[in-house]
mmCIF file with all atom_site columns, C-alpha atoms and ligand atoms in Angstrom:
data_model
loop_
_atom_site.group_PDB
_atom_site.id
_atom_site.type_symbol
_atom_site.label_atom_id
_atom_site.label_alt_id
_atom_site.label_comp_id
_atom_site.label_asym_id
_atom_site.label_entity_id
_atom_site.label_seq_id
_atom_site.pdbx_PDB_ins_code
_atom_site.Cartn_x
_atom_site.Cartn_y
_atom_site.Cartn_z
_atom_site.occupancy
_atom_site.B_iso_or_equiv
_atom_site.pdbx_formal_charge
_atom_site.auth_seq_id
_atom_site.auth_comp_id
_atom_site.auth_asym_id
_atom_site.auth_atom_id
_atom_site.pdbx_PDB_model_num
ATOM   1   C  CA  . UNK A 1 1   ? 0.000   0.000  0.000   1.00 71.00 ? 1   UNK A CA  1
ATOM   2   C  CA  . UNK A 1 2   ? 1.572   3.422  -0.831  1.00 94.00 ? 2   UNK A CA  1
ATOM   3   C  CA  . UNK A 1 3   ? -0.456  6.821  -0.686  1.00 97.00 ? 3   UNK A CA  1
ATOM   4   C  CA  . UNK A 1 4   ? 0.962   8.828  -3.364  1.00 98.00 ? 4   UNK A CA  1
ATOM   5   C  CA  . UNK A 1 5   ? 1.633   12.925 -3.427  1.00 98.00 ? 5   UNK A CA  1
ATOM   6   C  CA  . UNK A 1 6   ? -1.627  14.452 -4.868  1.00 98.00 ? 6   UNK A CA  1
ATOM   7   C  CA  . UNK A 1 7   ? -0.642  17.420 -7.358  1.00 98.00 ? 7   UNK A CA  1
ATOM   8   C  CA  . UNK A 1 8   ? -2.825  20.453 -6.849  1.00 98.00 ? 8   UNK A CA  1
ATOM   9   C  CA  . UNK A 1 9   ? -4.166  23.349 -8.825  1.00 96.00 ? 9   UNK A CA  1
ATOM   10  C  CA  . UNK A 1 10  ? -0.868  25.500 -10.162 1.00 96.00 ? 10  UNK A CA  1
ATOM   11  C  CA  . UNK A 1 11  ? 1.658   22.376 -11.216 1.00 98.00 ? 11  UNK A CA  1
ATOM   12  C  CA  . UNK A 1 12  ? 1.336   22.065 -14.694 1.00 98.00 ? 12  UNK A CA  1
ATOM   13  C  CA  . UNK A 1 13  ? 1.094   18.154 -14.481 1.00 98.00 ? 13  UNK A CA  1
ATOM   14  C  CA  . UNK A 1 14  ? -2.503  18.390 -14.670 1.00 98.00 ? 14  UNK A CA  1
ATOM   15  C  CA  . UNK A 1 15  ? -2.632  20.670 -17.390 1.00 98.00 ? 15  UNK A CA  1
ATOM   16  C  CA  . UNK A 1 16  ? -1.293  18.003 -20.016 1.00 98.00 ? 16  UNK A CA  1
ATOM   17  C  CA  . UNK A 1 17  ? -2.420  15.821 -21.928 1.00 98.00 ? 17  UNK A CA  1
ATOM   18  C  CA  . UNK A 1 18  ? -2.327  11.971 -20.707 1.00 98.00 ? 18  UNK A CA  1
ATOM   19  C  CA  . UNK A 1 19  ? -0.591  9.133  -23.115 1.00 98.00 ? 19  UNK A CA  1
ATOM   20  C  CA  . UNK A 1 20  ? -1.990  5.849  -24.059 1.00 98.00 ? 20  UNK A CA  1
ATOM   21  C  CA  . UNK A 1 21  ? -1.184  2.730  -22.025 1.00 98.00 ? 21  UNK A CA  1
ATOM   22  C  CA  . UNK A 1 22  ? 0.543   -0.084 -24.441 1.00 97.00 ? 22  UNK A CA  1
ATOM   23  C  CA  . UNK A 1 23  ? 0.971   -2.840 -22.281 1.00 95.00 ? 23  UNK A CA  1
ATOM   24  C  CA  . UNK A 1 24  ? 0.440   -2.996 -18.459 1.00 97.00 ? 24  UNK A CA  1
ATOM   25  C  CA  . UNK A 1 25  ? 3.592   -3.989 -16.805 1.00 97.00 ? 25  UNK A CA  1
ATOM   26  C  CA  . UNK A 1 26  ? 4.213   -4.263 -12.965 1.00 97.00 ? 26  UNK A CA  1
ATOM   27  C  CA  . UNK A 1 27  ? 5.180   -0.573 -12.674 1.00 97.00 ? 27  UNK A CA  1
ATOM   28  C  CA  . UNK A 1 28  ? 1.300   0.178  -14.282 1.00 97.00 ? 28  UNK A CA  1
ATOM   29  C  CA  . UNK A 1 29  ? 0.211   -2.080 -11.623 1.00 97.00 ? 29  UNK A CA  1
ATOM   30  C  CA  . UNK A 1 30  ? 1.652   -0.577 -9.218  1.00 98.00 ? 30  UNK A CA  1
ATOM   31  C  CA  . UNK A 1 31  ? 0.817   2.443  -10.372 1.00 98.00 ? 31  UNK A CA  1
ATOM   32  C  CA  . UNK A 1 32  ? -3.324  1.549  -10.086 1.00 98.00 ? 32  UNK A CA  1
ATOM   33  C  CA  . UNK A 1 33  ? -2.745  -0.352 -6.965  1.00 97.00 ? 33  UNK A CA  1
ATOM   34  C  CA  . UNK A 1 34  ? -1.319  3.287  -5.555  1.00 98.00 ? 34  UNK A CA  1
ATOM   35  C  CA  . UNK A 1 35  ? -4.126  5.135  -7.216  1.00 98.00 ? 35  UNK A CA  1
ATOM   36  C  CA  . UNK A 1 36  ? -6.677  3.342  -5.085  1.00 97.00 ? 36  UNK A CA  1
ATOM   37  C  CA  . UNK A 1 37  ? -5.071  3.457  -2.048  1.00 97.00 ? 37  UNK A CA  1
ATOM   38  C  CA  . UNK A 1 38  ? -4.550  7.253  -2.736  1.00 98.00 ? 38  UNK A CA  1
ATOM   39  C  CA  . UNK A 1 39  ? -8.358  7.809  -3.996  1.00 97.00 ? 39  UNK A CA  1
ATOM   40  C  CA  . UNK A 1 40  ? -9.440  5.899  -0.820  1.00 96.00 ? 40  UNK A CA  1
ATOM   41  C  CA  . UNK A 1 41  ? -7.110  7.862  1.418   1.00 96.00 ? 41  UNK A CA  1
ATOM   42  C  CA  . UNK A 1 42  ? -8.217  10.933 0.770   1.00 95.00 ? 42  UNK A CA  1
ATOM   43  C  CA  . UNK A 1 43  ? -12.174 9.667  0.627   1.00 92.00 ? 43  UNK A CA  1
ATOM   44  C  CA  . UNK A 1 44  ? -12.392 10.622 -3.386  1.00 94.00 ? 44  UNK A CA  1
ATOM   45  C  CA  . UNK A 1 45  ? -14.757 8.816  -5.734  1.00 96.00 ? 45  UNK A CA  1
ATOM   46  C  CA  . UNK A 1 46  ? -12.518 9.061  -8.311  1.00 97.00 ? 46  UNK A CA  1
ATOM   47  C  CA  . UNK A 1 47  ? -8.434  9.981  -9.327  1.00 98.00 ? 47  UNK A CA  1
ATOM   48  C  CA  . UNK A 1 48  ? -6.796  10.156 -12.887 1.00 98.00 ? 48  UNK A CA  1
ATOM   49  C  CA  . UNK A 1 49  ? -2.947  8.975  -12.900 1.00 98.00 ? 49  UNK A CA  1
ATOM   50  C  CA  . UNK A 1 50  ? -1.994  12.794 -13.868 1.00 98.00 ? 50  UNK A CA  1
ATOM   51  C  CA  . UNK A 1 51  ? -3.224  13.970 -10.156 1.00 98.00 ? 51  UNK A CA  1
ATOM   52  C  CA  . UNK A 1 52  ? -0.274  11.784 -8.882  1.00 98.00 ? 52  UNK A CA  1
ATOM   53  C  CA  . UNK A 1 53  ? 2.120   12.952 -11.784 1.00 98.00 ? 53  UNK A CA  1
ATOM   54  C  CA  . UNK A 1 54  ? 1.883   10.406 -14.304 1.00 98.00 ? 54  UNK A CA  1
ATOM   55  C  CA  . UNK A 1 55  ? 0.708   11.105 -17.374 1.00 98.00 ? 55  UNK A CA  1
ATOM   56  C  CA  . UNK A 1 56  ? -1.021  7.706  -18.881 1.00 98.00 ? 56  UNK A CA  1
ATOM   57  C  CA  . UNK A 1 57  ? -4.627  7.216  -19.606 1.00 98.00 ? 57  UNK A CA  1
ATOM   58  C  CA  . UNK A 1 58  ? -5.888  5.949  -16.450 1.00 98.00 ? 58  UNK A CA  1
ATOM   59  C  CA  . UNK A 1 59  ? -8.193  6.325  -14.131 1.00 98.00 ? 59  UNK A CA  1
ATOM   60  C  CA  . UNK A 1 60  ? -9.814  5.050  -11.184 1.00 98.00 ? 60  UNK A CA  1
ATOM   61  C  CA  . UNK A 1 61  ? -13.226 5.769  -10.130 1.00 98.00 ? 61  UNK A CA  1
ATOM   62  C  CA  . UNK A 1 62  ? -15.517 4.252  -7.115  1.00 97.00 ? 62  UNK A CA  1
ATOM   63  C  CA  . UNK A 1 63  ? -19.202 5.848  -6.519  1.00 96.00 ? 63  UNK A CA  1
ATOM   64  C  CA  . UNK A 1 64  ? -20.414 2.814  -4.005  1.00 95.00 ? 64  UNK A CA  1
ATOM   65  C  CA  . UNK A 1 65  ? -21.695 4.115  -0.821  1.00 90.00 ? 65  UNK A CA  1
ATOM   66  C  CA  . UNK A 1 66  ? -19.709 1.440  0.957   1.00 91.00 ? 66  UNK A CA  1
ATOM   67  C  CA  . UNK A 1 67  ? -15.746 1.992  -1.108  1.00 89.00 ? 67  UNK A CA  1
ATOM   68  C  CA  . UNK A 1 68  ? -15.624 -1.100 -1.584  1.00 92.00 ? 68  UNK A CA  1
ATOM   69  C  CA  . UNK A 1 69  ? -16.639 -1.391 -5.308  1.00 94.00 ? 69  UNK A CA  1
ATOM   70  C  CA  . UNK A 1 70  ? -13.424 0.282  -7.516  1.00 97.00 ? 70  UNK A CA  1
ATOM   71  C  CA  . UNK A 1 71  ? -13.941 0.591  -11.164 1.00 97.00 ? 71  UNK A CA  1
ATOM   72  C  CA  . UNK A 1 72  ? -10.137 0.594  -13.409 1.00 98.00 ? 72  UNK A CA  1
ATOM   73  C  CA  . UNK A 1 73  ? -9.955  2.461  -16.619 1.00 98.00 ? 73  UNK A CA  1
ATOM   74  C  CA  . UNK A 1 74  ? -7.074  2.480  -18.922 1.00 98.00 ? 74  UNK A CA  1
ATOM   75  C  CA  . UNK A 1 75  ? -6.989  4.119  -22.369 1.00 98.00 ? 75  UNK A CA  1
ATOM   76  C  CA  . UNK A 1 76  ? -11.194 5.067  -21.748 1.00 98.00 ? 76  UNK A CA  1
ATOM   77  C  CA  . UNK A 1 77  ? -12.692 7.022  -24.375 1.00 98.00 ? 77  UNK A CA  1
ATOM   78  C  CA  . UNK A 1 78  ? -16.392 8.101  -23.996 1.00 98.00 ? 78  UNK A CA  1
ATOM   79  C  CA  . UNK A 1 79  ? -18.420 6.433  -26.644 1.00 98.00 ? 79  UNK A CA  1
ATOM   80  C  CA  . UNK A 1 80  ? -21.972 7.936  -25.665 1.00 98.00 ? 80  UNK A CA  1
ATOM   81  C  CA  . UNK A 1 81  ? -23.673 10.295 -23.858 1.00 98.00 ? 81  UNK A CA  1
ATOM   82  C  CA  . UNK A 1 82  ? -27.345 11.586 -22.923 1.00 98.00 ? 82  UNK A CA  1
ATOM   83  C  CA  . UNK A 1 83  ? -29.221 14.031 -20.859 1.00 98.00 ? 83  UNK A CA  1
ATOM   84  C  CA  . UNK A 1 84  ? -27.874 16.981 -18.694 1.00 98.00 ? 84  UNK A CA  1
ATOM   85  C  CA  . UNK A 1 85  ? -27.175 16.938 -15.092 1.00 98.00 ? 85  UNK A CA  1
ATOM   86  C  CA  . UNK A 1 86  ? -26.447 20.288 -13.182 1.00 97.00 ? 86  UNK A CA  1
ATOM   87  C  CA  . UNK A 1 87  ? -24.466 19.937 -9.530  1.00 96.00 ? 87  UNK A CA  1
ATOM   88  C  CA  . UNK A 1 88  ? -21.779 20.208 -7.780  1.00 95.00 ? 88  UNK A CA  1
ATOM   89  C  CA  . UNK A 1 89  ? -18.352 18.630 -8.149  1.00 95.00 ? 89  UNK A CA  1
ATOM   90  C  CA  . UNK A 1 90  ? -14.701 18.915 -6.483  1.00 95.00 ? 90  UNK A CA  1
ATOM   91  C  CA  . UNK A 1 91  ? -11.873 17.503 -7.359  1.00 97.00 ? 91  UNK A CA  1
ATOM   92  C  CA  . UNK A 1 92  ? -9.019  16.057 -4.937  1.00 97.00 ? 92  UNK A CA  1
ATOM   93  C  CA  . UNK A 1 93  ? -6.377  18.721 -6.842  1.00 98.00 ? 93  UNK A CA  1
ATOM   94  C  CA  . UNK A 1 94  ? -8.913  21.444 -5.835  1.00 97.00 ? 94  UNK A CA  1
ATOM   95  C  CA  . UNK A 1 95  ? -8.729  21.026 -2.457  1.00 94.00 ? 95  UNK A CA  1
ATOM   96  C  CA  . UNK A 1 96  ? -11.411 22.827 0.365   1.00 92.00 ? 96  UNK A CA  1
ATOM   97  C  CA  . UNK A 1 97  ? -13.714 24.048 -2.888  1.00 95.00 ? 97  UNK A CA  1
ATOM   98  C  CA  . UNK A 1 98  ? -16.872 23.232 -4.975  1.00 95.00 ? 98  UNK A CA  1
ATOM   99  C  CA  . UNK A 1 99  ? -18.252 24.228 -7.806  1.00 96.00 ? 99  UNK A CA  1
ATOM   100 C  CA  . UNK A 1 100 ? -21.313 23.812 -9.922  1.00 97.00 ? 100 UNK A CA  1
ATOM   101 C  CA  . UNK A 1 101 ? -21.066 22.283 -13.450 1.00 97.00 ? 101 UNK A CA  1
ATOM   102 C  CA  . UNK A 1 102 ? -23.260 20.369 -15.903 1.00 98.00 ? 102 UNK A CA  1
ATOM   103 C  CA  . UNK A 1 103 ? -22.666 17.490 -17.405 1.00 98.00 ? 103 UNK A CA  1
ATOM   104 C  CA  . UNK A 1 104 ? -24.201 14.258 -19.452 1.00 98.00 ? 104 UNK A CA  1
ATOM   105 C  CA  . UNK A 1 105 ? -26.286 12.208 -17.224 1.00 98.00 ? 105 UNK A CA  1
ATOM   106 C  CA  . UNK A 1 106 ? -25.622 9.321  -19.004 1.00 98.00 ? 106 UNK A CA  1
ATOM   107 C  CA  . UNK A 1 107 ? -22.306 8.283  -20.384 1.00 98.00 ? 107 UNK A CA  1
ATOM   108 C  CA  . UNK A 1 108 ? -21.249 4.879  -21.840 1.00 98.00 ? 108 UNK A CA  1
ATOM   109 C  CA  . UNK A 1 109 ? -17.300 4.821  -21.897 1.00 98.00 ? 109 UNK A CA  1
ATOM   110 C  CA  . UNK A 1 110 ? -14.942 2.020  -23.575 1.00 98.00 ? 110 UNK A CA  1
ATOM   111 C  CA  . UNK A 1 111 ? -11.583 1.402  -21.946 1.00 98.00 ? 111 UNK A CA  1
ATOM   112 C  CA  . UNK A 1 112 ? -9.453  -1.597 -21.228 1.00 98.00 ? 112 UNK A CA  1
ATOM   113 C  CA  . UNK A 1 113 ? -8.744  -3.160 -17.468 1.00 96.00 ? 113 UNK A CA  1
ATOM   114 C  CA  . UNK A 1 114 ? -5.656  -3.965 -16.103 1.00 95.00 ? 114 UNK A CA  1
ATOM   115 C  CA  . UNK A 1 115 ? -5.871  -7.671 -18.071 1.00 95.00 ? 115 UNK A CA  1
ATOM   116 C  CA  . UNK A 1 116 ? -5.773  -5.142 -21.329 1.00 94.00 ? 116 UNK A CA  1
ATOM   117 C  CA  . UNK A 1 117 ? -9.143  -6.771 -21.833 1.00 97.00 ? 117 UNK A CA  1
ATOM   118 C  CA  . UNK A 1 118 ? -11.530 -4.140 -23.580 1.00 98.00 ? 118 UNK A CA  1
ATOM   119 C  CA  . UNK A 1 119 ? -14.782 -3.149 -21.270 1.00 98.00 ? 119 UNK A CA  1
ATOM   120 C  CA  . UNK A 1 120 ? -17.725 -0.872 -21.613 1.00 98.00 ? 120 UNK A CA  1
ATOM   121 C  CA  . UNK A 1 121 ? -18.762 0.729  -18.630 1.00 98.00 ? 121 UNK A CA  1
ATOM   122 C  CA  . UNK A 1 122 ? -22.059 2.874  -18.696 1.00 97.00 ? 122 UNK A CA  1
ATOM   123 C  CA  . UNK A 1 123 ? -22.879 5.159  -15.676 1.00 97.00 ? 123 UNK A CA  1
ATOM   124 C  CA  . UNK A 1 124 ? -25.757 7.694  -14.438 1.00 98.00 ? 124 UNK A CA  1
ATOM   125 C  CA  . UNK A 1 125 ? -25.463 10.609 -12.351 1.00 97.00 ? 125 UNK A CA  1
ATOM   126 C  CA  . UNK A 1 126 ? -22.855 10.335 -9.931  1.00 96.00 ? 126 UNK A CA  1
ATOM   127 C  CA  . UNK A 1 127 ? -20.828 7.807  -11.801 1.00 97.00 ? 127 UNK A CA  1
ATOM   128 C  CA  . UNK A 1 128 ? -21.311 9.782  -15.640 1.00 98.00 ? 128 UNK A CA  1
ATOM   129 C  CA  . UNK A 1 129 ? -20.003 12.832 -13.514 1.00 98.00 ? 129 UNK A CA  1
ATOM   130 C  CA  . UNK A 1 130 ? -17.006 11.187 -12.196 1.00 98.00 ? 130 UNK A CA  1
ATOM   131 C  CA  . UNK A 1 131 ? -16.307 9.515  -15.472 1.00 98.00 ? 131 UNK A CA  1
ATOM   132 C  CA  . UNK A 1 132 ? -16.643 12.728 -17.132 1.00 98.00 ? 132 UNK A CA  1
ATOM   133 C  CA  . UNK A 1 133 ? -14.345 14.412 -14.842 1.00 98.00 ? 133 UNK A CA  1
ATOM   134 C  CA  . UNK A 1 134 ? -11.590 12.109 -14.703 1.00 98.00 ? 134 UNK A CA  1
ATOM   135 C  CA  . UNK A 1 135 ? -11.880 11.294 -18.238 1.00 98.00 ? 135 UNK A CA  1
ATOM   136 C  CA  . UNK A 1 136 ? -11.137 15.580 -18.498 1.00 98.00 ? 136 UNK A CA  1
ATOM   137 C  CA  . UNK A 1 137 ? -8.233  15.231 -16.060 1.00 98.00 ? 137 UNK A CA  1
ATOM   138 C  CA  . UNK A 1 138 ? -6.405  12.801 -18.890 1.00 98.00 ? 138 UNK A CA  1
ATOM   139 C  CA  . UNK A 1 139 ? -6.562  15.596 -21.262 1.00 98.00 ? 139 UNK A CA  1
ATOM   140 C  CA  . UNK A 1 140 ? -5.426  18.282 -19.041 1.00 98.00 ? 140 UNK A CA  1
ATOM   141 C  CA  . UNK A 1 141 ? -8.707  19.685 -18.167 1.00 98.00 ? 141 UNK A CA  1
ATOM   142 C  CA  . UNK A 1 142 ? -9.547  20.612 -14.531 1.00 98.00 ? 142 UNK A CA  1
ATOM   143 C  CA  . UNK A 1 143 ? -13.304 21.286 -13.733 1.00 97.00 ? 143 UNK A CA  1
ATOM   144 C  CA  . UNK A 1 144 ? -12.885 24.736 -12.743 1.00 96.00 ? 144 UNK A CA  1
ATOM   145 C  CA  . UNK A 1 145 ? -12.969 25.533 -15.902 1.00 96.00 ? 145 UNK A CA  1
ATOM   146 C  CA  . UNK A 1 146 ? -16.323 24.224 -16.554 1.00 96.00 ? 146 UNK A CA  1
ATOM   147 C  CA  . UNK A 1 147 ? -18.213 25.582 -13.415 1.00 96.00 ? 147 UNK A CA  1
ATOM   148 C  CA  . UNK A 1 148 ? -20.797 27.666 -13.586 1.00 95.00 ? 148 UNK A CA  1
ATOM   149 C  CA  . UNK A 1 149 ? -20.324 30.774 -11.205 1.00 92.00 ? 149 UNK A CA  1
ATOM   150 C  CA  . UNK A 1 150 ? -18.066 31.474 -8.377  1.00 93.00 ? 150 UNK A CA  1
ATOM   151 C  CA  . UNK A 1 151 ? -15.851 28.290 -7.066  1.00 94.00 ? 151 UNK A CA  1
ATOM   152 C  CA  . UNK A 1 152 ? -17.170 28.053 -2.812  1.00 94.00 ? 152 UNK A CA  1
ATOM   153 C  CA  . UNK A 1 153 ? -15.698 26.689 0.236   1.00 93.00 ? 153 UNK A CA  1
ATOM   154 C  CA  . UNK A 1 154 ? -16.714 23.460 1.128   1.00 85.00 ? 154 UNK A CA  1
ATOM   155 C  CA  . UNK A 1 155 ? -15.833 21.519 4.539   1.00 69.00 ? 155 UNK A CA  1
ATOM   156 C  CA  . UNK A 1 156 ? -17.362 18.306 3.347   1.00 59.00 ? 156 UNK A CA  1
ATOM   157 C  CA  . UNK A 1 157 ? -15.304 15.670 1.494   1.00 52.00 ? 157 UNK A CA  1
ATOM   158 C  CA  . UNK A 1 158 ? -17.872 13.806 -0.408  1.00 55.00 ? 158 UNK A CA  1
ATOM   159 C  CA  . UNK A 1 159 ? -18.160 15.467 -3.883  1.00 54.00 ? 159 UNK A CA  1
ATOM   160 C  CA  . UNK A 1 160 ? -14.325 15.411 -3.974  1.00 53.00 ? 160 UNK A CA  1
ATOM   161 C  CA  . UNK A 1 161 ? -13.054 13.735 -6.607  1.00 57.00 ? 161 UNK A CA  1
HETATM 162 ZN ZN1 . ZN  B 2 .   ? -10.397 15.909 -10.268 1.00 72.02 ? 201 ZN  B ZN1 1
#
């Protein structure tokens, strides 16, 4: 188990864009195994490998009330989308803030796991926003600059992602 640094709004890590994964070796494996022990630590529902300073197309993402339910993501690409959902969202890189931003409330993404076998994983609400968010963070896209309005203060921890 190893809780990696979280880079935060101002290092220009998480301003580029991601590359694709070719294989997954053991340092990839790590890598995800550290990216879930990070997300977890700091009570996110979802972290993209940039946010700990590696840029590959990976994410991790886990909306279950209990955290015990995490969804891997390599190379995913968004294949659909539907509706509209307005809300609020943070992001672990954002620390202390919120802000409000729309997004798809249905989104049906392709990726691979960490076999390299291809997967489709299809999500409402919370889990399109968290898709769509971390799916942003592997092209260098941070969600303040999608909110609508002023960025607030928030004390609670569970819209971070
Ligand atoms: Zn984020």
């Amino acid at each position: 188990m190893a809780i990696r640094n979280i880079r935060e709004v101002g290092d220009k890590v998480l301003l580029k864009v991601s590359k694709e994964v070719k294989e997954v070796d053991n340092k990839l494996l790590t890598l995800i195994e550290d990216m879930l022990d990070t997300m977890y630590d700091a009570a996110g529902v979802g972290l993209a490998a940039p946010q700990v300073g590696v840029l590959k197309r990976v994410i991790v993402i886990d909306v279950s009330p209990e955290g015990d339910d995490p969804i891997i993501l390599i190379n995913p690409v968004i294949l659909e989308t539907d509706g509209e959902q307005t809300g609020d969202e943070g992001c672990l890189s954002v620390p202390g803030k919120v802000g409000t931003v729309t997004r798809p409330n249905y989104v049906k993404v392709k990726a691979f796991n960490e076999k390299m076998e291809e997967i489709t994983v299809e999500g409402t609400e919370l889990k399109a926003r968290a898709l769509c968010h971390e799916i942003d963070h592997l092209n260098g896209v941070l969600y303040i600059e999608k909110t609508e309005g002023e960025l607030r203060n928030s004390y609670t921890t569970e819209e971070v992602q």
